[in-house]
XYZ file of C-alpha atoms in Angstrom:
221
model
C 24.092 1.076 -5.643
C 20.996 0.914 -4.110
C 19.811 -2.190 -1.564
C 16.713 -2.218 -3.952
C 16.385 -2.578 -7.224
C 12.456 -2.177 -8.930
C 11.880 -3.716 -12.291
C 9.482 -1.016 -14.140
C 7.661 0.139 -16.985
C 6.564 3.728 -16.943
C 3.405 3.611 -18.920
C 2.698 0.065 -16.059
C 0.195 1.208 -13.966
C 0.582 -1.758 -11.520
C 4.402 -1.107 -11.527
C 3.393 2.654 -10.836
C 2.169 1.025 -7.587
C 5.082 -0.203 -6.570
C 6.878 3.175 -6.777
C 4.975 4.961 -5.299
C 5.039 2.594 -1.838
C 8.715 3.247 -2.601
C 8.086 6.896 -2.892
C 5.818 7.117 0.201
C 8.531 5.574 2.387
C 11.434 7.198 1.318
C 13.644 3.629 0.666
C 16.716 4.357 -1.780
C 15.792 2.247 -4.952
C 17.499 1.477 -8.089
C 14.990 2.357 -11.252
C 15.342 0.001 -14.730
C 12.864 0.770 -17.302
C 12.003 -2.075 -18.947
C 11.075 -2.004 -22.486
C 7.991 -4.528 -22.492
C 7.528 -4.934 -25.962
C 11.627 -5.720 -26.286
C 12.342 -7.453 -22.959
C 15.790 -8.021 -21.863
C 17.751 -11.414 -21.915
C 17.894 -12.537 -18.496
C 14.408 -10.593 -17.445
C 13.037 -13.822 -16.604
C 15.309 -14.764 -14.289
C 14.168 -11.646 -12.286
C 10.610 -12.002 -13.109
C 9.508 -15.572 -13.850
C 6.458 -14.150 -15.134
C 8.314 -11.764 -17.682
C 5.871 -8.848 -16.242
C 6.670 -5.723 -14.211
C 7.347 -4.874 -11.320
C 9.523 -6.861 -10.121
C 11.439 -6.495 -7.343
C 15.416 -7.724 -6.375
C 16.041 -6.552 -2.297
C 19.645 -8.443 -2.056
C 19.409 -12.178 -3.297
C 15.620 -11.905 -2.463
C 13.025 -11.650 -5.333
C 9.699 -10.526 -5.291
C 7.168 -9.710 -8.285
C 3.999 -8.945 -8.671
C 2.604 -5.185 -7.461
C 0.168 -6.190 -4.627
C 3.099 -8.897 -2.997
C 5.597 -6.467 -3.916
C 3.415 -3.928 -1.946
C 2.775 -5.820 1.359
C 6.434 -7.018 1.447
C 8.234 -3.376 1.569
C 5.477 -2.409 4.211
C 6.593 -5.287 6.563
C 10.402 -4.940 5.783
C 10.247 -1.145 6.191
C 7.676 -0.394 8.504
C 7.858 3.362 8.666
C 5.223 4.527 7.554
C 3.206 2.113 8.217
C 0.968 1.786 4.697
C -1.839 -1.056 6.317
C -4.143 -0.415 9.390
C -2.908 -2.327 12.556
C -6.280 -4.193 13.687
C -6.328 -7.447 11.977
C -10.304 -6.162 10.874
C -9.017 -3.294 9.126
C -6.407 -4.948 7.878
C -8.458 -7.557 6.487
C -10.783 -5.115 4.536
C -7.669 -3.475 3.078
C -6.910 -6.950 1.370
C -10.697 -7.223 0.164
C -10.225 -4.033 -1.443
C -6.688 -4.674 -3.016
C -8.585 -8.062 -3.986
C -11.612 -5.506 -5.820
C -9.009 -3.701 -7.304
C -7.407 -6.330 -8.963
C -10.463 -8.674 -9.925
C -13.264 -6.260 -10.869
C -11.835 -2.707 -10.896
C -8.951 -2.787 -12.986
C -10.235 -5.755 -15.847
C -13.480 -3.010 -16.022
C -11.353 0.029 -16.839
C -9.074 -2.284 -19.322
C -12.170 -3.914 -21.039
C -13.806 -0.380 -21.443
C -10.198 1.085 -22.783
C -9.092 -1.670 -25.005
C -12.415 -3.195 -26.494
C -13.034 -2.470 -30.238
C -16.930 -3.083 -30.112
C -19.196 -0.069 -28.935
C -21.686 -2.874 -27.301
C -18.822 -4.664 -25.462
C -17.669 -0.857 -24.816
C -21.224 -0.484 -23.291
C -21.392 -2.902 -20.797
C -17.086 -2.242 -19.735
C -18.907 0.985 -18.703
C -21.979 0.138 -17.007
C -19.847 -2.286 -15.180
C -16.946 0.322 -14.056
C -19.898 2.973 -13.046
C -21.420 0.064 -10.960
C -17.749 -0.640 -9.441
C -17.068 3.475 -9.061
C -20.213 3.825 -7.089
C -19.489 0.249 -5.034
C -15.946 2.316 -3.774
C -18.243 5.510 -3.128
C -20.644 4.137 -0.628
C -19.298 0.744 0.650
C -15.514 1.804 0.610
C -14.872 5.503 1.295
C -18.623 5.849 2.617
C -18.059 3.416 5.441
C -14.385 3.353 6.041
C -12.882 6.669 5.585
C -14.605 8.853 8.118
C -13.838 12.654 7.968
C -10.574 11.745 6.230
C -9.763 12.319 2.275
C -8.233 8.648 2.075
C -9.644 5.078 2.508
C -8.803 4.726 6.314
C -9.335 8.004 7.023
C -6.319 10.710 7.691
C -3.898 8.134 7.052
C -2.907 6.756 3.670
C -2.748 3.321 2.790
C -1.780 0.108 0.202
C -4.978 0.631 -0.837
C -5.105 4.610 -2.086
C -1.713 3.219 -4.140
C -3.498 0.600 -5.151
C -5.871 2.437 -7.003
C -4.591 5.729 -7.724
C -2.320 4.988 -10.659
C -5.759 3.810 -12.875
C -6.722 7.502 -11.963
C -3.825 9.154 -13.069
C -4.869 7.416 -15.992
C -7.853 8.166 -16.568
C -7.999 11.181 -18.980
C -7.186 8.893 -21.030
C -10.381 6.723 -20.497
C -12.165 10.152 -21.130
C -10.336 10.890 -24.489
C -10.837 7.915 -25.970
C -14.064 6.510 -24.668
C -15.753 9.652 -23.278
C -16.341 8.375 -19.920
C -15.186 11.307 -17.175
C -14.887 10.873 -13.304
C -18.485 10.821 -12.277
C -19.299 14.394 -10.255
C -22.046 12.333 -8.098
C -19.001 10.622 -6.491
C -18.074 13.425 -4.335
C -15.751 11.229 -1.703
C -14.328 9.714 -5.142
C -13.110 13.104 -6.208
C -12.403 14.227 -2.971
C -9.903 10.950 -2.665
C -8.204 11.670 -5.893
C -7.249 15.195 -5.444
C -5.953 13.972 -1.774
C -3.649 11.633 -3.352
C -2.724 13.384 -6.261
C -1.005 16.013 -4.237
C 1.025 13.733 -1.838
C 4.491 14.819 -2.550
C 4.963 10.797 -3.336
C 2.707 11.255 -5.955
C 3.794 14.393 -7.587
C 7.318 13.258 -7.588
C 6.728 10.632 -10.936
C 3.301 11.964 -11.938
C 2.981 12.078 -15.666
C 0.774 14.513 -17.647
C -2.862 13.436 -18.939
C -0.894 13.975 -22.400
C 1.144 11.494 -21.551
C -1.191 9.012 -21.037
C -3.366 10.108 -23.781
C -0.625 9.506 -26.302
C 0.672 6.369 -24.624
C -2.612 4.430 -24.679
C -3.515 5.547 -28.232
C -2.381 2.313 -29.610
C -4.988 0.529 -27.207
C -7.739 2.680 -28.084
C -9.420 5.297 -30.999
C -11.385 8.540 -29.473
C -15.199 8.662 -29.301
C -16.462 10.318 -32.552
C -17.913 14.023 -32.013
């Protein structure tokens, strides 16, 4: 029995996070799958909020993705997964912070509204947010590298990378592919895609595509 054990959900994409930190620094974990829409008795008791992940190190608990995130990276240090100057460090939580209040509610809104106008703006608003990360965030911070910091990956590339695994998903059903004026965008993605951290618990765009059809209906022809 592992030291760790992660509360997870495959189809979670902020749970995804969470593995792959675990992934990415090699720490012996202990998987359960939970079923969301049939949660376990007890679940709570792990995860106040009912949601995954969740994480149980000993008699320690820990839940939500970003906390979950920052507390393996200080209890297992190698490799280190934030910047050590307290500047970069800083914009690494501004971006986890974009991530989580403008990033990810655009890609859900776009994915899960029902209305083409509300569809409309989700859109607008996650092209405006796509191009934000081009110039301000990969533009300024990642030099020569393919990841946010540069040659060295970060709490921030897993931050973001599982909504791109996901997004074939957001092209199937709302037509709305990686833009190809965002070269450092694509550039990122295919970086991360191939760490052998990511690789090892990718899932196919079919996959996705078939888990998220109960969230969405494809774009007529």
């Amino acid at each position: 029995m592992a030291e760790i054990k992660i509360y997870s959900a495959v189809v979670c994409p902020y749970a995804h996070r969470s593995r792959l930190v675990l992934q990415e620094k090699g720490i012996d974990f202990d998987l359960i799958e939970i079923n969301l829409q049939n949660k376990p008795e007890g679940f709570t008791d792990i995860s106040p909020y009912g949601k995954v992940p969740a994480l149980a190190h000993g008699n320690h608990r820990v839940w939500e993705s970003a906390v979950i995130n920052e507390y393996l990276n200080e209890v297992f240090p190698q490799p280190p997964l934030l910047p050590s100057s307290p500047i970069a460090k800083a914009q690494a939580r501004i971006w986890i912070d974009f991530a989580n209040t403008r990033f990810v509610p655009a890609f859900s809104a776009l994915l899960r509204s029902p209305d083409i106008q509300q569809q409309e703006a989700a859109k607008q608003e996650l092209y405006k947010h796509l191009e934000f990360i081009e110039n301000e965030g990969l533009g300024k911070l990642s030099g020569d590298g393919p990841y946010w910091f540069g040659e060295s990956i970060s709490l921030v590339d897993f931050t973001f990378y599982p909504w791109f695994e996901r997004w074939p998903a957001l092209k199937h059903y709302r037509g709305l592919a990686l833009p190809e004026e965002f070269t450092r965008l694509r550039r990122w993605k295919k970086a991360v895609k191939q760490r052998d951290s990511v690789v090892a618990i990718a899932n196919s765009k079919e996959f996705y595509i078939e888990r998220y059809a109960r969230f969405a209906t494809p774009v007529a022809a």
